[in-house]
CSV table of C-alpha atoms in Angstrom, one decimal:
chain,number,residue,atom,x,y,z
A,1,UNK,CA,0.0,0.0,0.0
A,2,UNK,CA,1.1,3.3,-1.1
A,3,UNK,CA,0.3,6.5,1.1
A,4,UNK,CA,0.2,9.7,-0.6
A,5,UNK,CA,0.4,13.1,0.9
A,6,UNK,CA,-2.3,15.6,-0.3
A,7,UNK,CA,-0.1,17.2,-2.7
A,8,UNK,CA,0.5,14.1,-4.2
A,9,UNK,CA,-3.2,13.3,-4.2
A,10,UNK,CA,-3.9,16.4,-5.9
A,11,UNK,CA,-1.4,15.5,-8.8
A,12,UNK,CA,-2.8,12.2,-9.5
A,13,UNK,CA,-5.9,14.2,-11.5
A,14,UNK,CA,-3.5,16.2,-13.3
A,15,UNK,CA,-2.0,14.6,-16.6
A,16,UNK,CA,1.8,14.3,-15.8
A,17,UNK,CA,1.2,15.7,-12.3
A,18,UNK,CA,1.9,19.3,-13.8
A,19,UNK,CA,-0.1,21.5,-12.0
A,20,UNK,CA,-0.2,25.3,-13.3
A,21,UNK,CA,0.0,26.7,-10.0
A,22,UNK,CA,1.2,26.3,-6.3
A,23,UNK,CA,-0.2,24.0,-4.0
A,24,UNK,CA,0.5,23.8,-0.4
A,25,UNK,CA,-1.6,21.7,2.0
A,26,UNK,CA,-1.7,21.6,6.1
A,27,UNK,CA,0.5,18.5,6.3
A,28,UNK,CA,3.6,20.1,5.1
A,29,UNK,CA,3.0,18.8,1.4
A,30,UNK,CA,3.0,20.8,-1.8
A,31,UNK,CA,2.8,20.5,-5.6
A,32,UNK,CA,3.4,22.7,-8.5
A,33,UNK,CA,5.8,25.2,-9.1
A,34,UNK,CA,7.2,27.0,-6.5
A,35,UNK,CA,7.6,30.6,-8.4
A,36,UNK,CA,4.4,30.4,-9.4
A,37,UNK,CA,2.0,33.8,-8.9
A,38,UNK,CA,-0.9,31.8,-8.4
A,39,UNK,CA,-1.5,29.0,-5.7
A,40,UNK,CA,-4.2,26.8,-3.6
A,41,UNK,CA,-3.3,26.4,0.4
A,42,UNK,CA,-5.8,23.8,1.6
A,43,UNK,CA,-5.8,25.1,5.5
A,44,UNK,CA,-7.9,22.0,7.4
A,45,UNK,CA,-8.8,18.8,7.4
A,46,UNK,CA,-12.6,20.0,7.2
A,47,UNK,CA,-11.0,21.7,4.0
A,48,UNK,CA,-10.4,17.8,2.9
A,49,UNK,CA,-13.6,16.3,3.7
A,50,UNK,CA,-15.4,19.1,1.4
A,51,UNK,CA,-13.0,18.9,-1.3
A,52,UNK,CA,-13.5,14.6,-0.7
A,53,UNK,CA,-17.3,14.6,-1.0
A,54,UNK,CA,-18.3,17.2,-3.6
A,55,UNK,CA,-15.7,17.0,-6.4
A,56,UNK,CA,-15.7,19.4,-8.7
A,57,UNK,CA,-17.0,23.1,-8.2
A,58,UNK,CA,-18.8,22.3,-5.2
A,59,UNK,CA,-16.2,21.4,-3.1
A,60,UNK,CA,-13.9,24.2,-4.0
A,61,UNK,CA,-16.6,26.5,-3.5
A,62,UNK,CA,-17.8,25.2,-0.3
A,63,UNK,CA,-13.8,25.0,1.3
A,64,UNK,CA,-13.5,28.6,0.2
A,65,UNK,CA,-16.0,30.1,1.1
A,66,UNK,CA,-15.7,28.5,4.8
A,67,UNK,CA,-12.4,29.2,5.1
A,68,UNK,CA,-10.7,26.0,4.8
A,69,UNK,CA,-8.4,26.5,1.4
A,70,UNK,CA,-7.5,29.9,0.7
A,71,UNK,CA,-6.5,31.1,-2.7
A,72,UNK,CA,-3.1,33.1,-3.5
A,73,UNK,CA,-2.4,35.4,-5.6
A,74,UNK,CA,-6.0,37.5,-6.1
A,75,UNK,CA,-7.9,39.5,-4.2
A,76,UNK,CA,-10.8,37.5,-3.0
A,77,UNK,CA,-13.1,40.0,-4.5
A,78,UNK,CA,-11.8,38.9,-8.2
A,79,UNK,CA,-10.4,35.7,-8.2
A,80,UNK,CA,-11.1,35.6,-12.2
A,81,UNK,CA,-6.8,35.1,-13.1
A,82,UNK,CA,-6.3,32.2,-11.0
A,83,UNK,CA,-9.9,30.3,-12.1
A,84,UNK,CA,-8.7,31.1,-15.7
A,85,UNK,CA,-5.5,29.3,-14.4
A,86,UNK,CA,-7.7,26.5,-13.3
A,87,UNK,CA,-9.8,26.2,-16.3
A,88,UNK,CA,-6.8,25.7,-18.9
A,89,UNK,CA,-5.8,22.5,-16.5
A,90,UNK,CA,-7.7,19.3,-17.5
A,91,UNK,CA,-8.7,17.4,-14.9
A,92,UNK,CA,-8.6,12.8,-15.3
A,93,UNK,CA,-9.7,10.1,-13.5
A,94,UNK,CA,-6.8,8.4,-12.0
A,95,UNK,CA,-6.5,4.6,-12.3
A,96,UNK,CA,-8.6,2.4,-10.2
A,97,UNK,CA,-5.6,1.4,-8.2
A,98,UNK,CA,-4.6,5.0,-7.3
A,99,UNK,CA,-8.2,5.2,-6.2
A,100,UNK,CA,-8.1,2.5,-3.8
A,101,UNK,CA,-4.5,4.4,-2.4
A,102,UNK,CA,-5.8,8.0,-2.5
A,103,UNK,CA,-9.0,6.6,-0.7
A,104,UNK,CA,-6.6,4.7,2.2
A,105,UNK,CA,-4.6,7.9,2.2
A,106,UNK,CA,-7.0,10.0,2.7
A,107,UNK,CA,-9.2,7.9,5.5
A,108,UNK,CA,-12.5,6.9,5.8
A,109,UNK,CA,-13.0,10.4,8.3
A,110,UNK,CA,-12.8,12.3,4.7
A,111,UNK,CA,-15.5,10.3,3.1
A,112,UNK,CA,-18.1,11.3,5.5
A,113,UNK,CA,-19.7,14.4,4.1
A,114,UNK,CA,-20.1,17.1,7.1
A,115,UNK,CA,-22.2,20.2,7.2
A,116,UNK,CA,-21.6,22.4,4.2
A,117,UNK,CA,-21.7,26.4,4.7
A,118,UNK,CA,-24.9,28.3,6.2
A,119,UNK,CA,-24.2,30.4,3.0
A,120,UNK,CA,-25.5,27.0,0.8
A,121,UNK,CA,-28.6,26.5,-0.4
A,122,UNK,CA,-30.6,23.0,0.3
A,123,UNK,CA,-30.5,20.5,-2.5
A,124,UNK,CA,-33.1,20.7,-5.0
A,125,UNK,CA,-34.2,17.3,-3.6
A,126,UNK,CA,-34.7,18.2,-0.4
A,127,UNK,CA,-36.3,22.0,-1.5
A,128,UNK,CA,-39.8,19.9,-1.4
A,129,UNK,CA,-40.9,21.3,1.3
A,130,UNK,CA,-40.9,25.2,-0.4
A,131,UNK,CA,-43.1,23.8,-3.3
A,132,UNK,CA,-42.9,22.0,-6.5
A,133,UNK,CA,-40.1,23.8,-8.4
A,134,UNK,CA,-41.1,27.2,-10.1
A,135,UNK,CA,-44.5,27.4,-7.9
A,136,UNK,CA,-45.0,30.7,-6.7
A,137,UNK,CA,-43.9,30.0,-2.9
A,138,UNK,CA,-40.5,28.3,-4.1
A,139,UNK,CA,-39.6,30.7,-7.0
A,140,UNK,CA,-40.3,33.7,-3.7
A,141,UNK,CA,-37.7,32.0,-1.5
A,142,UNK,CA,-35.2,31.7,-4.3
A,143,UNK,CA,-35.6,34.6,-5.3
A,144,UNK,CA,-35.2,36.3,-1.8
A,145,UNK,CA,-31.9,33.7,-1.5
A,146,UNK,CA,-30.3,35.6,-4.2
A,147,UNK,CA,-31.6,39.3,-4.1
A,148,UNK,CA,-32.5,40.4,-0.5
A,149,UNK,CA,-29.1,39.9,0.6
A,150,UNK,CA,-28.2,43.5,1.0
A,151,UNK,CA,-29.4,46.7,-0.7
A,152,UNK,CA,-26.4,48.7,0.3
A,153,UNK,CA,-24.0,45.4,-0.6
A,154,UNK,CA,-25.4,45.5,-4.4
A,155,UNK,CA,-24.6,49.6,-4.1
A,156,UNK,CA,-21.5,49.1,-3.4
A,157,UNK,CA,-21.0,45.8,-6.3
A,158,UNK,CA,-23.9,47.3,-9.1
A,159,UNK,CA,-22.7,51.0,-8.8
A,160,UNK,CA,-24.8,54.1,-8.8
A,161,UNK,CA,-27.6,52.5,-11.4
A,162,UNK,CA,-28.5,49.4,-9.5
A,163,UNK,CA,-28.8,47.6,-12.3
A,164,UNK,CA,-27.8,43.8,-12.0
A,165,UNK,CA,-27.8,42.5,-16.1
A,166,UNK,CA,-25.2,42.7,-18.8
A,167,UNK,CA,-24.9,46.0,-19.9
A,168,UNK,CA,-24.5,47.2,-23.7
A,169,UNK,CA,-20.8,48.7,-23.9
A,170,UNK,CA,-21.3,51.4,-26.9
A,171,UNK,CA,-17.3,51.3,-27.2
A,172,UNK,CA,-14.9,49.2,-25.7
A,173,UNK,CA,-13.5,52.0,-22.9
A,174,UNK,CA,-17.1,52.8,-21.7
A,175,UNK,CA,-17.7,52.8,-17.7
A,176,UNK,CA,-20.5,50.8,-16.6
A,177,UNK,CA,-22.8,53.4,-15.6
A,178,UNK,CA,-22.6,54.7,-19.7
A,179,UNK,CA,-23.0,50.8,-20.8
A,180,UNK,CA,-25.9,50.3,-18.4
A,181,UNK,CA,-27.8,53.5,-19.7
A,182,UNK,CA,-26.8,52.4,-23.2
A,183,UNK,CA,-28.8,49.2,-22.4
A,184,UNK,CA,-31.8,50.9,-21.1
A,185,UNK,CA,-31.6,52.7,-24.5
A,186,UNK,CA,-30.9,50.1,-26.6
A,187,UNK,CA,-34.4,48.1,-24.8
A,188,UNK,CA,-36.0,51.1,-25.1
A,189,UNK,CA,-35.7,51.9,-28.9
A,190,UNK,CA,-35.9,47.7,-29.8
A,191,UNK,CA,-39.4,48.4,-27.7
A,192,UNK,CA,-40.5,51.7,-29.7
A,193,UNK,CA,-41.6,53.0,-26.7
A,194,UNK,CA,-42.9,57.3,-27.1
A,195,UNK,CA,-44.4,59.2,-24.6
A,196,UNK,CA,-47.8,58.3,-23.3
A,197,UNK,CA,-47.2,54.4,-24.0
A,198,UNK,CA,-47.5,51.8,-21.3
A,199,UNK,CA,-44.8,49.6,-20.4
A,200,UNK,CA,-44.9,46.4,-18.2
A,201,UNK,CA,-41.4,45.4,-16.9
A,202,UNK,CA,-41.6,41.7,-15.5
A,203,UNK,CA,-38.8,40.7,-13.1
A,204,UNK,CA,-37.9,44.4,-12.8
A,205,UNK,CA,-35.2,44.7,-10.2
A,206,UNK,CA,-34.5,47.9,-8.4
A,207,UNK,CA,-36.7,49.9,-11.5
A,208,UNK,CA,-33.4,50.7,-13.4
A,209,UNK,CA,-36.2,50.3,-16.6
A,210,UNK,CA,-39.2,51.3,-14.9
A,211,UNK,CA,-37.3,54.8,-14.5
A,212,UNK,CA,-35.5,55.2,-17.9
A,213,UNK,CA,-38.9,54.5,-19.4
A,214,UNK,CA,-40.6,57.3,-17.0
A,215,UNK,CA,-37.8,59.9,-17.9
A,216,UNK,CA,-38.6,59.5,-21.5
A,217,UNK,CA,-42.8,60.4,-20.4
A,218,UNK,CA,-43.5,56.6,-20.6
A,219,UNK,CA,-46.2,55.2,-18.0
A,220,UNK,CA,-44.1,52.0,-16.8
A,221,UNK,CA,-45.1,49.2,-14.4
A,222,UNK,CA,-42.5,47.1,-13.0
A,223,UNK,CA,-42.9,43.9,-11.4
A,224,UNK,CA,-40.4,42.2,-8.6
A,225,UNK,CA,-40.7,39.4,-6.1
A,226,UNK,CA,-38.2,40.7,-4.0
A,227,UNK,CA,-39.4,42.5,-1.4
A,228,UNK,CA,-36.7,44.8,-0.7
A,229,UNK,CA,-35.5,45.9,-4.4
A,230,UNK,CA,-39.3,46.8,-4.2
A,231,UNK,CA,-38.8,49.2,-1.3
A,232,UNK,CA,-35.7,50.7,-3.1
A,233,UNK,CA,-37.3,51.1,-6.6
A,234,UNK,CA,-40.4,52.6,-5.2
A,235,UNK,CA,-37.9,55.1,-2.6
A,236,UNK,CA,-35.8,55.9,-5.5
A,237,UNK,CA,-39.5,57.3,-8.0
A,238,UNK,CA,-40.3,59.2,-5.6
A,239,UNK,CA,-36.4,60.8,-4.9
A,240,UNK,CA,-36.3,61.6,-8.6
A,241,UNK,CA,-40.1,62.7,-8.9
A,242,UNK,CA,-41.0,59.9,-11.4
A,243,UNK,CA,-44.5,59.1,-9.4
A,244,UNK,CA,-46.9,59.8,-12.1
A,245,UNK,CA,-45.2,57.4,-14.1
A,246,UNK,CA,-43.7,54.6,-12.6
A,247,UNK,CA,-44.6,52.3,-10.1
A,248,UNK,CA,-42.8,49.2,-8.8
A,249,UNK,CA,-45.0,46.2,-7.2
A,250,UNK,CA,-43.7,43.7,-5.1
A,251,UNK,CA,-45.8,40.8,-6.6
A,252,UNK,CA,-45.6,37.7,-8.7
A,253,UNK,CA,-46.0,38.4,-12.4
A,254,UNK,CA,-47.9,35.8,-12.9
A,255,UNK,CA,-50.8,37.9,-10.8
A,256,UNK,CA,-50.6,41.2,-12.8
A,257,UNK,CA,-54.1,41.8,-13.8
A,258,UNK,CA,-53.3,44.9,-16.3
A,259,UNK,CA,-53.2,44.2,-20.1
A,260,UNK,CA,-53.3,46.3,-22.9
A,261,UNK,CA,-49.7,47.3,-22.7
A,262,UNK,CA,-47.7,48.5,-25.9
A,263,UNK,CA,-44.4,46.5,-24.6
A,264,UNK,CA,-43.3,44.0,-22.1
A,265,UNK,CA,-39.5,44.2,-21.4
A,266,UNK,CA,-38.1,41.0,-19.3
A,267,UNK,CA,-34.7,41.9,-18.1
A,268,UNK,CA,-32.9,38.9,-16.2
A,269,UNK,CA,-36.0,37.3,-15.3
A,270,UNK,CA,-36.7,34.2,-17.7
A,271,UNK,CA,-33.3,32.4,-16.2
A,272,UNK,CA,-35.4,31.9,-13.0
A,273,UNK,CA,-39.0,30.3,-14.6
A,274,UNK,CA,-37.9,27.0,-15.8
A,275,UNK,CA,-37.6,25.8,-18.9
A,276,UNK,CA,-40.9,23.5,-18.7
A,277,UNK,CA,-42.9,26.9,-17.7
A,278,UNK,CA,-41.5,29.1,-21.5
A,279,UNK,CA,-44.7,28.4,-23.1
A,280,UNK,CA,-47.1,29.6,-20.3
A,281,UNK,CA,-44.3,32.8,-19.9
A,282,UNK,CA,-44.6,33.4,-23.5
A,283,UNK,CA,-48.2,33.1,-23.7
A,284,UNK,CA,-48.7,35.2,-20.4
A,285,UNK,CA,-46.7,38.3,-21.8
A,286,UNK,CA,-48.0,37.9,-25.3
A,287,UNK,CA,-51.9,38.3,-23.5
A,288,UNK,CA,-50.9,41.6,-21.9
A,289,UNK,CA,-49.6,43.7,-25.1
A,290,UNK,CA,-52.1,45.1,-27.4
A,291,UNK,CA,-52.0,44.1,-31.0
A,292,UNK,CA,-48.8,46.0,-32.4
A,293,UNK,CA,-47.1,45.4,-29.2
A,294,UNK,CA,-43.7,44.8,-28.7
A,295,UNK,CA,-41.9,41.9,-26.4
A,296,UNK,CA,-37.8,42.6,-25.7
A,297,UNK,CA,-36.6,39.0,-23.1
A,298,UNK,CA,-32.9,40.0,-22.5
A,299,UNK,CA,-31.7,36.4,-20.7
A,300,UNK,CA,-29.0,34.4,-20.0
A,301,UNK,CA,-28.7,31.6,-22.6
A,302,UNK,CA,-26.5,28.4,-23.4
A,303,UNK,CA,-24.3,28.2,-26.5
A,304,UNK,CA,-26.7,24.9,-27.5
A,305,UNK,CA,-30.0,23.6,-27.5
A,306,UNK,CA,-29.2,20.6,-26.0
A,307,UNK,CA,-27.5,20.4,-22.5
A,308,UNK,CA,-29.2,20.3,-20.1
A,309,UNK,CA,-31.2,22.8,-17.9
A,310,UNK,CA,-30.1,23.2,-14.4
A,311,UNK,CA,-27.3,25.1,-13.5
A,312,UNK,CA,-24.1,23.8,-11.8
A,313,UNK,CA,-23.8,22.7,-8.5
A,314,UNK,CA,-22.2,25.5,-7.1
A,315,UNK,CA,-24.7,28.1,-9.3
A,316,UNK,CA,-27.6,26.4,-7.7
A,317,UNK,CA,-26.2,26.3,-3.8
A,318,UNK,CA,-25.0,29.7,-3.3
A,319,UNK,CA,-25.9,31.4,-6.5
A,320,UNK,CA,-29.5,30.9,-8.2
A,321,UNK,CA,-31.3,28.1,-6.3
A,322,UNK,CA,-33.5,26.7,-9.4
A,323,UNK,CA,-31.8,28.5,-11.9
A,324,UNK,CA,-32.5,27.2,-15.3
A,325,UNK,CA,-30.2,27.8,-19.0
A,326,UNK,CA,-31.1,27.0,-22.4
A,327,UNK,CA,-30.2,28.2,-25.9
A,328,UNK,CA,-31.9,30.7,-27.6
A,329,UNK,CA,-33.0,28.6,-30.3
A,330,UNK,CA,-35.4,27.1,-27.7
A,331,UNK,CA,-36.7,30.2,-26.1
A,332,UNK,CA,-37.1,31.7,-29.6
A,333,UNK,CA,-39.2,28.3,-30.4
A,334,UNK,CA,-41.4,28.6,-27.4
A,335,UNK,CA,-42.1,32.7,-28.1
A,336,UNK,CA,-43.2,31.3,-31.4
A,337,UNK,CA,-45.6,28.5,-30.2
A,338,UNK,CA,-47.5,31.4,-28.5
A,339,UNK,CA,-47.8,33.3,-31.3
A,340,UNK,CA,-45.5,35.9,-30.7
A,341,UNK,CA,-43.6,36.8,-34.5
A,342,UNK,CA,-39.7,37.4,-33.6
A,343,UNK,CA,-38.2,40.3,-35.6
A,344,UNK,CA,-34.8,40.1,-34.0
A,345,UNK,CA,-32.6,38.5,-32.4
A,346,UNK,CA,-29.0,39.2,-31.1
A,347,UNK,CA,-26.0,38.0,-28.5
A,348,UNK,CA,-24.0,40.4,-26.1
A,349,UNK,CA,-21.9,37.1,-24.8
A,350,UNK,CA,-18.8,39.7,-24.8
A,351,UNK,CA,-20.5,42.6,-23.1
A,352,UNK,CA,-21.7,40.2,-19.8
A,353,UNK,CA,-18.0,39.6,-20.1
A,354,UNK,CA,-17.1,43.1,-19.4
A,355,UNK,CA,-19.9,43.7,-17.3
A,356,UNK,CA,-19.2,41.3,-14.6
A,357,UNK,CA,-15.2,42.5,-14.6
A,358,UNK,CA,-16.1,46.0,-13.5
A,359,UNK,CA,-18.9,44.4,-11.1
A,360,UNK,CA,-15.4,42.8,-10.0
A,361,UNK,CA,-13.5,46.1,-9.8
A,362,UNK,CA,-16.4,47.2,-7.5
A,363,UNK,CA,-16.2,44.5,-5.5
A,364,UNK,CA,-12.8,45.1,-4.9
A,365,UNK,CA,-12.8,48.8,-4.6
A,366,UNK,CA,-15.4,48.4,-1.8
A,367,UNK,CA,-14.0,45.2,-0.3
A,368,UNK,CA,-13.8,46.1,3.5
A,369,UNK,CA,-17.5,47.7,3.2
A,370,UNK,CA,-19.4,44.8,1.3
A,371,UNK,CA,-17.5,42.2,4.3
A,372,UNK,CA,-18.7,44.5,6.9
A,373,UNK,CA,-22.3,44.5,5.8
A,374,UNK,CA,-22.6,41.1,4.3
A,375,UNK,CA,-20.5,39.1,6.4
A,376,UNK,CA,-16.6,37.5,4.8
A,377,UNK,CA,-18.1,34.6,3.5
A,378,UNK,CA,-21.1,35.8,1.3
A,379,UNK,CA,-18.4,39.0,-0.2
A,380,UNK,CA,-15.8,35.5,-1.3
A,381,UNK,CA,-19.3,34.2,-2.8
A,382,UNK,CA,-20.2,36.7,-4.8
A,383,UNK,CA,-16.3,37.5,-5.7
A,384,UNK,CA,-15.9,33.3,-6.9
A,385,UNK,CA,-19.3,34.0,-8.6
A,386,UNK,CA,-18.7,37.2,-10.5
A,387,UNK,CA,-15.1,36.0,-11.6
A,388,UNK,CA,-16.5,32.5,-12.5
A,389,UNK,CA,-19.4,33.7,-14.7
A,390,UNK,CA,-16.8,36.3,-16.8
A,391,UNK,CA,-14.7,33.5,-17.6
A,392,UNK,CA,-17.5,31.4,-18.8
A,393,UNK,CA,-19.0,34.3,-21.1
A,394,UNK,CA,-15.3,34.8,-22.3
A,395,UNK,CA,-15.4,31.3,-23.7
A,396,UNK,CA,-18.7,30.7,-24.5
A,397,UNK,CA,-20.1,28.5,-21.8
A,398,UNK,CA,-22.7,30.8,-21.7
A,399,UNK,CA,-24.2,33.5,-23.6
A,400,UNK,CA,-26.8,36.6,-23.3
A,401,UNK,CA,-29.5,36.8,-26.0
A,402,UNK,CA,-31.9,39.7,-26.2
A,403,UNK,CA,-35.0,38.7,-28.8
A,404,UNK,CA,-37.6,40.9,-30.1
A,405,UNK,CA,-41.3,40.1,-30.9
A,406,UNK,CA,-44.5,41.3,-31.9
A,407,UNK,CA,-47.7,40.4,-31.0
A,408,UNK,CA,-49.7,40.2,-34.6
A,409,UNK,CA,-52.8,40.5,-34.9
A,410,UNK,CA,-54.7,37.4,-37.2
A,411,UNK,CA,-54.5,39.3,-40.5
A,412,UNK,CA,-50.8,40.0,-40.0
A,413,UNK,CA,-51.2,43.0,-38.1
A,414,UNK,CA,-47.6,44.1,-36.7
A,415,UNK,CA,-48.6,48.0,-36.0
A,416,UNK,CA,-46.9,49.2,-39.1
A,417,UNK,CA,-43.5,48.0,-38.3
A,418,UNK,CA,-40.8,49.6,-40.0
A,419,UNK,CA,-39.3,47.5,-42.5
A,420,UNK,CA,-35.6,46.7,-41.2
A,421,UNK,CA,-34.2,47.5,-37.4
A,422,UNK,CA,-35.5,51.0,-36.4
A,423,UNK,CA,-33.0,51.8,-33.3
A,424,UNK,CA,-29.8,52.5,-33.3
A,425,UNK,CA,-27.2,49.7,-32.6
């Protein structure tokens, strides 16, 4: 019987042994090269069990964020160089004989799994108990898992607009705050919206929409299940004397009783309804425009039409608890089947990219605030998160599709559409 130190454990899944950066573990071990500006110090043996029982994302996530392997060289706020380290390394299987030794090495103590984070999120298996997936009880308590963490913690990661989806970057040397109000724009011509139309924004955040539609003399109505980005959209018409315009309702969509609108915008919204529910989503926004009326669903999407749904493990723990991902072919196919006509299409994969880097470079810039009012452990989420989700838009693990429809009317009807894109890119 062979017994391997943890550094040598860790080598066994890397072809040749060659890690790409430092690795130093509580037993004295250590793998990788030593002048390396990047490393992994596994601090505990709690560290181990995690790592032991939840392979893969998981693991890492849930010995990080507890405290039990630190990560060197990044600021724990934008850990995105040393995941991109990580993703260029391809993990293997070692032989079923190194198992067995890794296994003995390790000790049967490791191979009991053990409480994971308070931060985590139950299993979807065991989530029974808040409802059948996507019912309105269960998609309220995700929701509030994700977004009524802190209004003042997304001030300091979202920046003055509050807005938490990709922005539109008009050049590549824009701030955020000019790409977010570029995206507001970019909705807002795609929706043809003039003043004195009515605008329903589903899923509508902190009213980032709700109040670039009310400056430009639009009536808007925006729609959140979060209680407290509610409290802040409404607090923040009122500050900026938008009342006659805009209101923000803290609701289910599914209960909005108004119709008649001449555009629905979905901002962010349709990664969190389930894949199985697109065609009563579709259906449900199509029945509140008017004939004429214009859809914009800006979403998260997967390069494919064919993985599947859920999220990863670590996405659905401590991220977006029933989080669901598709490809736009599909959600274009179920706006379709409802008998919405898409105009348009298009992918900002790039600008989520740069998006979620200078949400990183807030995080960062306000790193001893966000601990203080979040807590050390939910800041390293949201930092592993943030960095995480720009590398996968950088290499197209995920993309964000924004698609355009009309609702037409049964002799063709599409309010006199003009004949090729109308706003300006």
């Amino acid at each position: 019987m062979t017994t391997l130190t943890l550094a040598r454990i860790v080598e066994q899944f890397v072809p040749d042994g060659k890690l790409p950066l430092r690795f130093t573990a509580y037993d004295g071990s250590s793998a990788g090269p030593p002048d390396t500006r990047f490393g992994l110090e596994l601090l505990t043996p709690r560290g181990t069990t995690y790592l032991a029982t939840a392979p893969g994302d998981l693991g890492l996530a849930r010995a990080y964020v507890s405290g039990d392997l630190d990560m060197r060289g990044v600021h724990p706020g934008d850990p995105y160089e040393l995941l991109k380290t990580l993703a260029r390394t391809d993990l293997r299987r070692p032989p079923a004989r190194t198992l067995i030794d890794i296994v003995r090495s390790l000790g049967v103590e490791h191979l009991k799994p053990v409480a994971p984070p308070p931060q985590e999120a139950l299993p979807r298996w065991r989530r029974v108990a808040e409802g059948l997936r996507h019912s309105k009880r269960r998609d309220a308590d995700a929701i509030h898992h994700h977004y009524d963490v802190s209004n003042t913690f997304y001030e300091l990661v979202l920046g003055p607009s509050m807005t938490y989806t990709c922005a539109c970057y008009p050049t590549p040397t824009a701030t955020l705050e000019q790409a977010q109000e570029n995206k507001y724009r970019l909705v807002f011509e795609k929706l043809r919206l003039r003043p004195g139309d009515r605008l329903l924004d589903v899923g509508c955040g902190w009213g980032g929409m709700v109040r670039y539609a009310a400056r430009h003399g639009v009536h808007a109505l925006g729609v959140t299940l979060s209680r407290e980005q509610a409290l802040w959209g409404q607090k923040a018409i009122a500050e900026q004397g938008l009342a006659e315009l805009a209101e923000i309702r803290h609701a289910d969509y599914r209960d909005i009783r108004d119709g008649g609108f001449d555009a629905v915008s979905s901002i962010g919204l349709t990664e969190h309804i389930g894949v199985a529910n697109y065609p009563s989503y579709f259906r449900f926004l199509r029945s509140k425009l008017r004939i004429g009326g214009l859809l914009l669903n800006h979403c998260i999407t997967r390069p494919d039409n064919t993985r599947p749904a859920g999220a990863g493990h670590f996405i659905d723990r401590y991220v977006f608890p029933d989080g669901e991902l598709t490809g736009s072919g599909r959600i274009i196919s179920a706006a379709q089947n409802v008998g919405l006509e898409v105009v348009h299409e298009e992918n900002l994969r790039q600008h989520y990219a740069l998006t979620l880097r200078d949400w990183c470079a807030n995080l960062v810039e306000n790193w001893e605030a966000a601990v203080a009012e979040v807590g050390l452990a939910t800041a390293k989420v949201w930092g592993l998160y943030m960095a995480g989700s720009r590398l996968g838009f950088e290499t197209n693990n995920v993309q964000l599709h924004q698609v355009l429809a009309v609702k037409v009317g049964r002799d063709g009807d599409d309010g006199e559409l003009p004949l090729r894109p109308w706003w300006t890119a």
